[in-house]
Short mmCIF file of the C-alpha atoms (twelve columns), coordinates in Angstrom:
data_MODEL
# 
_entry.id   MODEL 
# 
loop_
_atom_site.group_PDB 
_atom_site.id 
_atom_site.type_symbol 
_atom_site.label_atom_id 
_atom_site.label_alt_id 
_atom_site.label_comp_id 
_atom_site.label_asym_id 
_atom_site.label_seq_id 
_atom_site.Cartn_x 
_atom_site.Cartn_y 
_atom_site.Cartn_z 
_atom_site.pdbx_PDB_model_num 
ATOM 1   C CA . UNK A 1   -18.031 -26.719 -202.210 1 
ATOM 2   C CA . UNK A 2   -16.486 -24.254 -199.506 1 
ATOM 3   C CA . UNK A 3   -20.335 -22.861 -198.870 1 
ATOM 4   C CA . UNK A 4   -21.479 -26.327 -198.122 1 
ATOM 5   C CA . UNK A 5   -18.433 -27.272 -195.936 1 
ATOM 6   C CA . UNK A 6   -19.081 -23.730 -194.038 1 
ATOM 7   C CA . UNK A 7   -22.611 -24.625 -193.860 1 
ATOM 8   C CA . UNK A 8   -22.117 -27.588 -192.075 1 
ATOM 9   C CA . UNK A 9   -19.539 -26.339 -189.458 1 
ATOM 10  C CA . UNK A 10  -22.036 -23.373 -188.398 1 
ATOM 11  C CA . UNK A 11  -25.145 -25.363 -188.391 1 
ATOM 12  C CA . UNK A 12  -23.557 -28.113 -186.254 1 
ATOM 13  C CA . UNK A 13  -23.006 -26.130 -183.313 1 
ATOM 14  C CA . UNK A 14  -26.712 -25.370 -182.807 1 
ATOM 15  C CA . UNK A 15  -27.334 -28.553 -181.010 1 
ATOM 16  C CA . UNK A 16  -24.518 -27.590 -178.520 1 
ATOM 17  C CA . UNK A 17  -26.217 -23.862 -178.400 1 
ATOM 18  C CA . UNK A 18  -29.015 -25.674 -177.294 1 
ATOM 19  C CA . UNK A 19  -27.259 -27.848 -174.750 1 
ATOM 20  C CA . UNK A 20  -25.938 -24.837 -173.348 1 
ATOM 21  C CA . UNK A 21  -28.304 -22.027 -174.020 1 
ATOM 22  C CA . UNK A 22  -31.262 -24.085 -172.159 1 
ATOM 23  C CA . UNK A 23  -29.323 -24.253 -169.121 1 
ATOM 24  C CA . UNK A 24  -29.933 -20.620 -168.261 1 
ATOM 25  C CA . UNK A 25  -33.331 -19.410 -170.442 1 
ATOM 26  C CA . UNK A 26  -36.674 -20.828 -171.524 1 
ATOM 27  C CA . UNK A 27  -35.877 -22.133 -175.151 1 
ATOM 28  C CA . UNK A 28  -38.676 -19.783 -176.532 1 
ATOM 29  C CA . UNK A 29  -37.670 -16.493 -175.167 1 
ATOM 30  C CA . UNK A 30  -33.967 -17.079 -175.642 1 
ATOM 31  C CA . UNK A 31  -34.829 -17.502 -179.695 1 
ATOM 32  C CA . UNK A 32  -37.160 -14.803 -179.477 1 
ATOM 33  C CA . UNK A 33  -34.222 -12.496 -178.215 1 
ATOM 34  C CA . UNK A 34  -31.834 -14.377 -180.918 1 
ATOM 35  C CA . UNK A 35  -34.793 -13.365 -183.384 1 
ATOM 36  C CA . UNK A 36  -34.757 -9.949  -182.542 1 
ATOM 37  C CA . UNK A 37  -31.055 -9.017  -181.990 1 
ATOM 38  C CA . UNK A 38  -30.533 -10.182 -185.850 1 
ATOM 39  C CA . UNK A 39  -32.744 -7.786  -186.779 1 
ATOM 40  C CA . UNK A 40  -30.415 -4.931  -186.259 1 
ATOM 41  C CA . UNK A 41  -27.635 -6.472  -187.477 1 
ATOM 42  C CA . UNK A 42  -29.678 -7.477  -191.037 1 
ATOM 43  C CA . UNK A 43  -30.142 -3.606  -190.683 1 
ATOM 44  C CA . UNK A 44  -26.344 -2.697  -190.932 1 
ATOM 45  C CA . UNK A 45  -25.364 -4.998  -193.613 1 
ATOM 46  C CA . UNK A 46  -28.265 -3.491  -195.354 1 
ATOM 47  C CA . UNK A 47  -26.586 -0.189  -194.900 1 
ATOM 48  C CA . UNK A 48  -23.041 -0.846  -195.555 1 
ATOM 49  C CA . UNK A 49  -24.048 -2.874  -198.368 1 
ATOM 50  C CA . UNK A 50  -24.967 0.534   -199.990 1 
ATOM 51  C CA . UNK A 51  -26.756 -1.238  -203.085 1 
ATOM 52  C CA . UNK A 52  -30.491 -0.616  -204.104 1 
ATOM 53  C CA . UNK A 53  -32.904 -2.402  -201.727 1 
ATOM 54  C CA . UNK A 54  -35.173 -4.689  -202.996 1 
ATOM 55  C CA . UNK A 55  -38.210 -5.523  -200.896 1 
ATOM 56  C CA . UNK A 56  -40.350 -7.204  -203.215 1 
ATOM 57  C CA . UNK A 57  -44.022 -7.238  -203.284 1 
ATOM 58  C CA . UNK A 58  -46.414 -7.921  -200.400 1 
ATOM 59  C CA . UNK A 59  -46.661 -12.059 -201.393 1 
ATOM 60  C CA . UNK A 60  -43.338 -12.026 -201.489 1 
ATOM 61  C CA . UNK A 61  -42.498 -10.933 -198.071 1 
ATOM 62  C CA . UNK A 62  -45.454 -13.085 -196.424 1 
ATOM 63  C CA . UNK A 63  -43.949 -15.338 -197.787 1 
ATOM 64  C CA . UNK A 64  -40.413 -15.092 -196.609 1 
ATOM 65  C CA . UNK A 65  -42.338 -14.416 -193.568 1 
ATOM 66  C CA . UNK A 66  -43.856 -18.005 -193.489 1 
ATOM 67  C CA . UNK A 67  -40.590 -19.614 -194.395 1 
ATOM 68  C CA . UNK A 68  -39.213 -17.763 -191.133 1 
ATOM 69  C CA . UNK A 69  -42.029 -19.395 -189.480 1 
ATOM 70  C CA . UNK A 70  -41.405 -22.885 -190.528 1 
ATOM 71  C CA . UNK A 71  -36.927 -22.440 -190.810 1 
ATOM 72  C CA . UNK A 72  -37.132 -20.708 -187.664 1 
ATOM 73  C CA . UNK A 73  -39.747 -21.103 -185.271 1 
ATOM 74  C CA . UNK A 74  -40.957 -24.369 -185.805 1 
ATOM 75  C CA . UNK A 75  -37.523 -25.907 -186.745 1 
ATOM 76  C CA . UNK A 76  -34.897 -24.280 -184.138 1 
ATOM 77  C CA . UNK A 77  -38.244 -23.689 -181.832 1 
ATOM 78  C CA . UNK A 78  -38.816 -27.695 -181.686 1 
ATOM 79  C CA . UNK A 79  -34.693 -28.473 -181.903 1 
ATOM 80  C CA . UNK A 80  -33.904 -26.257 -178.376 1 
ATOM 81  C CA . UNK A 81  -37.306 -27.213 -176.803 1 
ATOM 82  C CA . UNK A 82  -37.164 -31.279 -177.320 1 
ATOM 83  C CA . UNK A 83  -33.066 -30.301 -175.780 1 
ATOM 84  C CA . UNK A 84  -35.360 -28.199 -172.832 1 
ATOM 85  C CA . UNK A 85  -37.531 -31.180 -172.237 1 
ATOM 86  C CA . UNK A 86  -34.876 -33.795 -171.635 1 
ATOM 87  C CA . UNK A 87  -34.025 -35.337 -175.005 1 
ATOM 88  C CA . UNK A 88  -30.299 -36.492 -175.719 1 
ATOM 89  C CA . UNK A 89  -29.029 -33.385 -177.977 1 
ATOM 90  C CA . UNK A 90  -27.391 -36.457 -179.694 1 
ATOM 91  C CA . UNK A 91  -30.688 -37.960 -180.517 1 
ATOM 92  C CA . UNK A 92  -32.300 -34.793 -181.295 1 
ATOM 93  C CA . UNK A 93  -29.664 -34.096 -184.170 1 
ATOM 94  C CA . UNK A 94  -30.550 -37.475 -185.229 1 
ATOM 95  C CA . UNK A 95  -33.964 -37.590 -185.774 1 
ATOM 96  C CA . UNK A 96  -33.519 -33.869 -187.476 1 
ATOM 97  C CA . UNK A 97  -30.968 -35.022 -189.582 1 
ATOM 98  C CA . UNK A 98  -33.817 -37.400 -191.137 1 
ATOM 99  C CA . UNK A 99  -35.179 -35.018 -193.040 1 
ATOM 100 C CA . UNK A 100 -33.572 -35.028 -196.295 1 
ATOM 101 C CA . UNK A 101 -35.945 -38.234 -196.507 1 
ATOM 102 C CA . UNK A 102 -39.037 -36.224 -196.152 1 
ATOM 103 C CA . UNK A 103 -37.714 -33.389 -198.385 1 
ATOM 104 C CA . UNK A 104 -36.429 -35.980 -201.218 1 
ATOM 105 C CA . UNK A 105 -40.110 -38.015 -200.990 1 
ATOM 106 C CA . UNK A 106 -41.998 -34.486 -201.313 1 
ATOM 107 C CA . UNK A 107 -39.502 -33.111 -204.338 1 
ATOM 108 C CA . UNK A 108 -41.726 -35.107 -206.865 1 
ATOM 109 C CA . UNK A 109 -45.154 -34.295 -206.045 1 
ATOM 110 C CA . UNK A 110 -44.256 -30.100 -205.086 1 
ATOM 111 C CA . UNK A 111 -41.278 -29.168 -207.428 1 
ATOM 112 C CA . UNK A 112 -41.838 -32.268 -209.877 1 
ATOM 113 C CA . UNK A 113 -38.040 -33.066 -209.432 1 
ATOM 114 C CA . UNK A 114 -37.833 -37.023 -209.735 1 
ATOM 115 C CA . UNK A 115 -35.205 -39.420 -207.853 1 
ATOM 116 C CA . UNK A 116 -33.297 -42.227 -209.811 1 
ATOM 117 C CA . UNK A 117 -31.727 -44.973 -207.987 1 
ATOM 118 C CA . UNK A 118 -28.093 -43.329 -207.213 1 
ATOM 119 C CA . UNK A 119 -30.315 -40.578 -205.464 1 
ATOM 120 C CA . UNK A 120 -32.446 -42.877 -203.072 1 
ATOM 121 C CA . UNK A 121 -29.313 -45.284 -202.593 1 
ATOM 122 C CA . UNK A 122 -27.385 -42.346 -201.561 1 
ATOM 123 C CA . UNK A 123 -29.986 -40.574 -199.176 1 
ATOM 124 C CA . UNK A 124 -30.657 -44.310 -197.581 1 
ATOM 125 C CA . UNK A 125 -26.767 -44.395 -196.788 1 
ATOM 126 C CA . UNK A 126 -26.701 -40.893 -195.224 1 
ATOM 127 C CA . UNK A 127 -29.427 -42.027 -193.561 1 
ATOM 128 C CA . UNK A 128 -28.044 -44.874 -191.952 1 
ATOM 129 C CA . UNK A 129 -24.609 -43.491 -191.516 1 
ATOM 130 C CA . UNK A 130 -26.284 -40.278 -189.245 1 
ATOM 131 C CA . UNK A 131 -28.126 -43.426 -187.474 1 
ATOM 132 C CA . UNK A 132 -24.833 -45.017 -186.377 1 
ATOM 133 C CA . UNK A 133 -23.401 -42.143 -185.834 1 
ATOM 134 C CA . UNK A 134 -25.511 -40.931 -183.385 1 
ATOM 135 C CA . UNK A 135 -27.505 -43.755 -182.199 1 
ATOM 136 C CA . UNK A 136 -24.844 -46.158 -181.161 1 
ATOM 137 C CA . UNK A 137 -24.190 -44.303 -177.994 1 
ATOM 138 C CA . UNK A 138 -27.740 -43.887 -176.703 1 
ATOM 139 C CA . UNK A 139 -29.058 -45.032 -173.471 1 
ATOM 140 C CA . UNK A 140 -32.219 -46.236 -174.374 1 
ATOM 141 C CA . UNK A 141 -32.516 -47.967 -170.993 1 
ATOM 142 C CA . UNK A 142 -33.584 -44.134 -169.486 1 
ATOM 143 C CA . UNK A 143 -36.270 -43.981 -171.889 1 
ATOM 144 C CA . UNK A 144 -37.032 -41.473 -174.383 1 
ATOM 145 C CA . UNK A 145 -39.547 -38.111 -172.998 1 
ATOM 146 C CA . UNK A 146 -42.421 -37.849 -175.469 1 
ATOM 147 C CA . UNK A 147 -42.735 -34.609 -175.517 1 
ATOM 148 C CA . UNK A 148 -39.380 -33.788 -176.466 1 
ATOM 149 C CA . UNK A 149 -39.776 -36.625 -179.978 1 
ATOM 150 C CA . UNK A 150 -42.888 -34.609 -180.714 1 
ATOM 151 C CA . UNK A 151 -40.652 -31.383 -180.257 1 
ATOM 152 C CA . UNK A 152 -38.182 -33.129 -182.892 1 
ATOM 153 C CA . UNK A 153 -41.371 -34.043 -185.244 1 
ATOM 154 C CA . UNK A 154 -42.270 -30.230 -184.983 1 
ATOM 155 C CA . UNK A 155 -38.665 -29.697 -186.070 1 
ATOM 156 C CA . UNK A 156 -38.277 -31.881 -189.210 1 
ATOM 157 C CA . UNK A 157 -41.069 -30.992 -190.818 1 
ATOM 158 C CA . UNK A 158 -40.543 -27.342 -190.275 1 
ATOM 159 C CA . UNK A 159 -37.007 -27.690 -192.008 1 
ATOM 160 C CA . UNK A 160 -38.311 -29.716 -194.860 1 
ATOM 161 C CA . UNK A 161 -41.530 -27.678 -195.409 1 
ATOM 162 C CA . UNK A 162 -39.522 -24.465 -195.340 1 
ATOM 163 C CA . UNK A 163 -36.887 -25.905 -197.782 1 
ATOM 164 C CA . UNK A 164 -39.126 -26.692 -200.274 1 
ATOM 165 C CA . UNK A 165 -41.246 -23.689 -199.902 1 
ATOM 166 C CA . UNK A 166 -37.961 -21.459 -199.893 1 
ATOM 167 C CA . UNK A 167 -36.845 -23.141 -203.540 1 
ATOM 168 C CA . UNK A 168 -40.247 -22.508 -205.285 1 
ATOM 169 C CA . UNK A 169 -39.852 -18.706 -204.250 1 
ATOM 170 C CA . UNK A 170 -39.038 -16.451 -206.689 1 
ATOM 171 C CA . UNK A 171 -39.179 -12.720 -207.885 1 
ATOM 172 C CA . UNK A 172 -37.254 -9.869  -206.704 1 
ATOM 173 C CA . UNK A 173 -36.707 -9.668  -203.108 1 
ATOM 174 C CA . UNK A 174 -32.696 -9.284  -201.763 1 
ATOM 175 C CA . UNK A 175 -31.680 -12.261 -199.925 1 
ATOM 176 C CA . UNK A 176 -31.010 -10.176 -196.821 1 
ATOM 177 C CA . UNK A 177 -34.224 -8.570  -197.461 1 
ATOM 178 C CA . UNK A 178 -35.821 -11.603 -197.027 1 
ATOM 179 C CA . UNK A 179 -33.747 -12.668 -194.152 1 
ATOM 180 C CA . UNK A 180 -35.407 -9.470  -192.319 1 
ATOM 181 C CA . UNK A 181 -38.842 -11.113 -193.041 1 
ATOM 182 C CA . UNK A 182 -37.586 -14.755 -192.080 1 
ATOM 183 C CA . UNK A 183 -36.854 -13.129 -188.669 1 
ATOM 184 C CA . UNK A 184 -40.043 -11.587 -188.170 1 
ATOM 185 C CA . UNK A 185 -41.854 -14.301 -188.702 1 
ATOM 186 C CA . UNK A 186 -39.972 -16.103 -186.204 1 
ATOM 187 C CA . UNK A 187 -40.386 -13.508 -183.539 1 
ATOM 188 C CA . UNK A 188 -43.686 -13.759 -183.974 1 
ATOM 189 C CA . UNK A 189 -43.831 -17.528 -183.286 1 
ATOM 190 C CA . UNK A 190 -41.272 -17.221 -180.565 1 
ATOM 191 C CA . UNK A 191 -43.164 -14.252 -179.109 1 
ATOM 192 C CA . UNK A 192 -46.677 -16.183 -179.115 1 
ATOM 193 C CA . UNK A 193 -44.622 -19.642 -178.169 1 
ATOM 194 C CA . UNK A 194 -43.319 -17.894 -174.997 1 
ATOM 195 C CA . UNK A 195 -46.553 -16.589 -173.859 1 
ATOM 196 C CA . UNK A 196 -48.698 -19.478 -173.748 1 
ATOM 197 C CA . UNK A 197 -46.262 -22.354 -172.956 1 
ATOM 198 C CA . UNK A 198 -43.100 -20.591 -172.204 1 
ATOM 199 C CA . UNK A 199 -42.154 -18.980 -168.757 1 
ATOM 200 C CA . UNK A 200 -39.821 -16.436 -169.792 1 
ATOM 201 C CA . UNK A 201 -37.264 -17.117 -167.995 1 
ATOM 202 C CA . UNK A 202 -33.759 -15.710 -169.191 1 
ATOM 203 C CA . UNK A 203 -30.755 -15.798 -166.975 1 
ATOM 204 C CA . UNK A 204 -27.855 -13.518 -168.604 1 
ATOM 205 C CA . UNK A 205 -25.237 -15.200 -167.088 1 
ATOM 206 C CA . UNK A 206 -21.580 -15.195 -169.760 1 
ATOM 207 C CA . UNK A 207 -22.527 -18.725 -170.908 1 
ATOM 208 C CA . UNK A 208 -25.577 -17.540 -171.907 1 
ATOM 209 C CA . UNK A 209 -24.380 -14.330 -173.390 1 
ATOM 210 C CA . UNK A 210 -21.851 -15.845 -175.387 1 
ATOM 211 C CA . UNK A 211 -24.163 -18.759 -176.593 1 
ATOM 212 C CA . UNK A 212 -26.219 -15.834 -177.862 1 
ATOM 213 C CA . UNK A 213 -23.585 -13.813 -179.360 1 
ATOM 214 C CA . UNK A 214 -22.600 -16.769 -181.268 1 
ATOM 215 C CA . UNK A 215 -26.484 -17.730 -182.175 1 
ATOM 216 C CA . UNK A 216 -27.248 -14.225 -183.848 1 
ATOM 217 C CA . UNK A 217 -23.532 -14.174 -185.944 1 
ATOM 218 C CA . UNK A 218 -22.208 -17.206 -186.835 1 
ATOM 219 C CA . UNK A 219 -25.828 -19.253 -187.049 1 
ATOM 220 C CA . UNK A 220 -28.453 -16.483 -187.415 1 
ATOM 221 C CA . UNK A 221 -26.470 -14.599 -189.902 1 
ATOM 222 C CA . UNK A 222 -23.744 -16.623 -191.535 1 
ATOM 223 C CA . UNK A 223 -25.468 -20.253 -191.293 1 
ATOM 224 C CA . UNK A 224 -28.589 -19.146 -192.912 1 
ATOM 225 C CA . UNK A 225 -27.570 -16.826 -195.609 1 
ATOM 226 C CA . UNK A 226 -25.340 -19.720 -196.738 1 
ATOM 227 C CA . UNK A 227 -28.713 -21.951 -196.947 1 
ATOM 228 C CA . UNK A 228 -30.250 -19.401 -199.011 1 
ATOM 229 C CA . UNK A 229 -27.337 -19.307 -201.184 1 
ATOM 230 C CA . UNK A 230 -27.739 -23.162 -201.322 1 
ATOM 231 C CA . UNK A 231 -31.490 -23.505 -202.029 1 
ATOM 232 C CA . UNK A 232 -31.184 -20.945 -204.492 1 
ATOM 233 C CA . UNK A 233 -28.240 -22.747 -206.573 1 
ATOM 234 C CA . UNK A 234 -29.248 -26.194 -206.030 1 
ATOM 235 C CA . UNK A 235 -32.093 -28.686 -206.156 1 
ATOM 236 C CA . UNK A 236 -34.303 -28.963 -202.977 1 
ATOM 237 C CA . UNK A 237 -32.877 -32.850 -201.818 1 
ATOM 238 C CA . UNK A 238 -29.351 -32.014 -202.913 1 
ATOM 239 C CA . UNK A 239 -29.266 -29.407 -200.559 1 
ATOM 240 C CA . UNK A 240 -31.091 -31.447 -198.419 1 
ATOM 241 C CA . UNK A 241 -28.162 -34.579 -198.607 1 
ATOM 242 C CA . UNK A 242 -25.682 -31.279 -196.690 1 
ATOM 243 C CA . UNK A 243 -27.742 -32.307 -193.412 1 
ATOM 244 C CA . UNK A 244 -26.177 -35.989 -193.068 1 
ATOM 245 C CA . UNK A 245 -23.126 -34.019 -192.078 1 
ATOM 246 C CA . UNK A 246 -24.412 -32.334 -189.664 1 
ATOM 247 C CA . UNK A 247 -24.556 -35.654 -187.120 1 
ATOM 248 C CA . UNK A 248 -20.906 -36.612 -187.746 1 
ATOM 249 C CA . UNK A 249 -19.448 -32.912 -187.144 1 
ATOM 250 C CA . UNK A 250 -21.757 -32.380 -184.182 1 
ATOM 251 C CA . UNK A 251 -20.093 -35.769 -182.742 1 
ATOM 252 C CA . UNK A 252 -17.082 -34.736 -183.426 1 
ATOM 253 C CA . UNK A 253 -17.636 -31.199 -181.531 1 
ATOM 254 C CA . UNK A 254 -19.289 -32.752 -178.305 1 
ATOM 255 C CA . UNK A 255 -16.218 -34.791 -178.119 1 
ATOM 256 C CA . UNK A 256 -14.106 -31.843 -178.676 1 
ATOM 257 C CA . UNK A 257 -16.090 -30.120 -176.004 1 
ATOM 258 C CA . UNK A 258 -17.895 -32.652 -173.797 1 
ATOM 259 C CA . UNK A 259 -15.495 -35.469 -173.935 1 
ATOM 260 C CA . UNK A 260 -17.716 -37.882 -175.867 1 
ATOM 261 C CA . UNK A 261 -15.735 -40.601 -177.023 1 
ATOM 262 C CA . UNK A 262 -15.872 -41.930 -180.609 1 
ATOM 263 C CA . UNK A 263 -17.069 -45.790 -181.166 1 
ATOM 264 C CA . UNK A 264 -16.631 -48.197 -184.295 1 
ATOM 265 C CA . UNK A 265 -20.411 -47.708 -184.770 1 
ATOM 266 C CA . UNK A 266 -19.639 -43.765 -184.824 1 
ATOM 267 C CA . UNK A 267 -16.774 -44.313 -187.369 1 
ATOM 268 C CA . UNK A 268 -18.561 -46.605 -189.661 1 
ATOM 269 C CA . UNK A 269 -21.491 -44.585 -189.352 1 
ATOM 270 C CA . UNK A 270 -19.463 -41.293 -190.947 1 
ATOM 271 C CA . UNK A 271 -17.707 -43.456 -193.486 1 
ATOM 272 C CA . UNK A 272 -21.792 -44.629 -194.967 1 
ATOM 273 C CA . UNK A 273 -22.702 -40.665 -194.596 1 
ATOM 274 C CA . UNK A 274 -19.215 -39.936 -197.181 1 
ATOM 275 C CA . UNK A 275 -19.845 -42.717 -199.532 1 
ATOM 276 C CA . UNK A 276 -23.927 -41.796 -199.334 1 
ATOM 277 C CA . UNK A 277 -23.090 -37.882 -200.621 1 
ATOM 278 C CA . UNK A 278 -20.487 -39.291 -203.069 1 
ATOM 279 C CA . UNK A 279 -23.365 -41.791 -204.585 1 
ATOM 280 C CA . UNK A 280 -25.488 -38.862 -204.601 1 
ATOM 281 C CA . UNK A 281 -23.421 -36.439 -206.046 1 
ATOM 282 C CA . UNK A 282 -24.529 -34.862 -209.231 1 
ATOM 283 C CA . UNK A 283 -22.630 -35.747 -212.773 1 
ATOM 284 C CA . UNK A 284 -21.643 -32.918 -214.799 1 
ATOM 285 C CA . UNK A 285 -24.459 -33.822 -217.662 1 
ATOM 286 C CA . UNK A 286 -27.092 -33.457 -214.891 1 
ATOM 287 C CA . UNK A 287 -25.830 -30.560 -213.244 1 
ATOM 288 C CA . UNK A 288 -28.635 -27.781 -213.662 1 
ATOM 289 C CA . UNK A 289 -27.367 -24.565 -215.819 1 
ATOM 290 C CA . UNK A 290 -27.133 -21.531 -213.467 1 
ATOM 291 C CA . UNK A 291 -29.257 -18.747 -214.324 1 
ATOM 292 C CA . UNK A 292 -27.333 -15.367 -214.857 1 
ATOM 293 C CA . UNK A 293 -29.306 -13.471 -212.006 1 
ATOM 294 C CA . UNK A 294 -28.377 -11.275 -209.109 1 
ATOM 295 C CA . UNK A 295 -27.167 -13.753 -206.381 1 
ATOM 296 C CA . UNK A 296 -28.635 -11.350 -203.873 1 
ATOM 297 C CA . UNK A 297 -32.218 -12.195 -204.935 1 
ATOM 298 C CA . UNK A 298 -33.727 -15.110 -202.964 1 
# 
C-alpha cells in the first residue's frame, strides 16, 4: 500500500516539473539531459548495491529499451511538450490520467486478463472523478491548441503501451538493469526529438536546476522503480487504477503551490476517484499468489 501511496506523490509533481521546467528549456532537450544525468546515478546504485549484475540477454534489453521508448519518450516527451505548446497542465493530467481505460480495454486481448463488472464500474468512477476533478476549472472559452491534445494522445498511449509491454516481460534482467536500458531508449528519442523539432534551447537558471535535480531523483529514480515494482506484483489495469490519483494530488499541489482554489466539482470529483479504487479493489480469493522470485528482476 505505502509503494502505491509513494507512487502517486512522486508522479504527481511531474505536471508541475513541466509547468516549470518549460519555462526555461525546450521540453525535448531538458528530458534528454534528465535522461542522461540518471544514467550515472543508475551507475552508483549499481555499485553500492554490490550484488551480481544481471543484464539479461540481447531481447531482453531491446526490450527494456522499447519500454523506455514508449514510458519515457513518448509518454513524459508528449506530457512536457502538450505543457510547451500551451495546454492547461490541469488538462494535460487529465486526459493522461485516462489511460487506465485504454490499458483495462487492451488487458483481454494482450495478457488475456478479463474485467467483471466491479472492475469496469470502478475504472468508469475513477474516470469520472479525475474528470471533475480537473475539468471543472477549465476555461474552455480560450480554446484548446491542437497540437498540444495530439501531444497528450502521444502521451497516453505511450504509458499504456509501455505498461502492458513492461508486465509481459520476463527473464532475468535486474530491475535497475533495466532501468539503464529504459533510459537509453529515451535518450535516444529525446536526442532525435530535439533535433528535428526541438530548438535546444536550455536556460540553467536555479528554477530550472532544481526542477531537474528533482526530475532525475525523486521521478527518474524513485517514481519509476516504484512502477516497476508495481507492474511486476500486480495485474496490468490494477496498476493502472494508481493513475486516478494522480489528478486529485496534482490539484491539491498546484493549490499548495499556485494558489488554485478547490471547487465542489473538485471535491466530488476525488470522493468518485476513492469510492472507484475501493470498487475496484481486489478480494483476498482473487488476489494473484506472488511468485517467490528475486524482486530485483523486472
Amino acid at each position: 500500500m505505502w509503494i502505491s501511496l509513494v507512487f502517486v506523490l512522486l508522479f504527481s509533481t511531474g505536471f508541475i516539473c513541466a509547468r516549470l521546467g518549460t519555462m526555461d528549456a525546450e521540453p525535448f532537450t531538458l528530458l534528454l539531459v534528465r535522461s542522461l544525468l540518471v544514467l550515472p546515478v543508475l551507475a552508483i546504485i549499481l555499485w553500492l548495491r554490490k550484488a551480481p549484475n544481471q543484464w539479461g540477454n540481447r531481447a531482453q534489453r531491446g526490450c527494456q529499451m522499447g519500454v523506455g521508448m514508449l514510458l519515457h519518450g513518448a509518454y513524459l516527451g508528449g506530457v512536457f511538450a502538450a505543457v510547451k505548446a500551451g495546454l492547461p497542465a490541469g488538462l494535460t493530467a487529465l486526459l493522461v490520467s485516462l489511460h487506465p481505460l485504454a490499458t483495462a480495454a487492451l488487458s483481454l486481448p494482450l495478457l488475456g486478463v478479463r474485467l467483471g463488472p466491479r472492475q469496469w464500474g470502478g475504472l468508469t468512477l475513477g474516470a469520472m472523478g479525475a474528470s471533475l476533478v480537473l475539468g471543472s476549472g477549465l476555461e474552455l472559452s480560450h480554446g484548446w491548441p491542437v497540437v498540444g491534445l495530439v501531444w497528450c494522445l502521444v502521451a497516453l498511449a505511450g504509458i499504456s503501451s509501455a505498461t502492458l509491454w513492461q508486465k509481459r516481460l520476463s527473464g532475468d534482467m535486474g530491475m535497475v538493469e533495466g532501468l539503464v536500458f529504459q533510459y537509453l531508449g529515451a535518450a535516444l528519442v529525446f536526442s532525435i526529438a530535439a533535433s528535428w523539432i526541438g530548438t535546444f534551447t536550455f536556460n540553467p537558471t536555479p528554477r530550472l536546476l532544481l526542477t531537474l535535480a528533482w526530475l532525475v531523483g525523486a521521478i527518474s529514480v524513485g517514481a519509476i522503480w516504484l512502477l516497476m515494482v508495481m507492474i511486476e506484483r500486480g495485474e496490468a489495469h490494477q496498476v493502472a487504477r494508481t493513475f486516478f490519483l494522480v489528478p486529485p494530488c496534482a490539484a491539491v499541489m498546484a493549490w499548495l503551490l499556485f494558489d488554485e482554489q478547490w471547487t465542489a466539482p473538485m471535491i466530488l470529483g476525488a470522493a468518485l476517484v476513492v469510492a472507484g479504487l475501493a470498487l475496484d479493489r481486489p478480494s483476498p480469493a482473487r488476489q494473484p499468489s506472488v511468485k517467490h522470485s528475486d524482486p530485483e528482476q523486472a
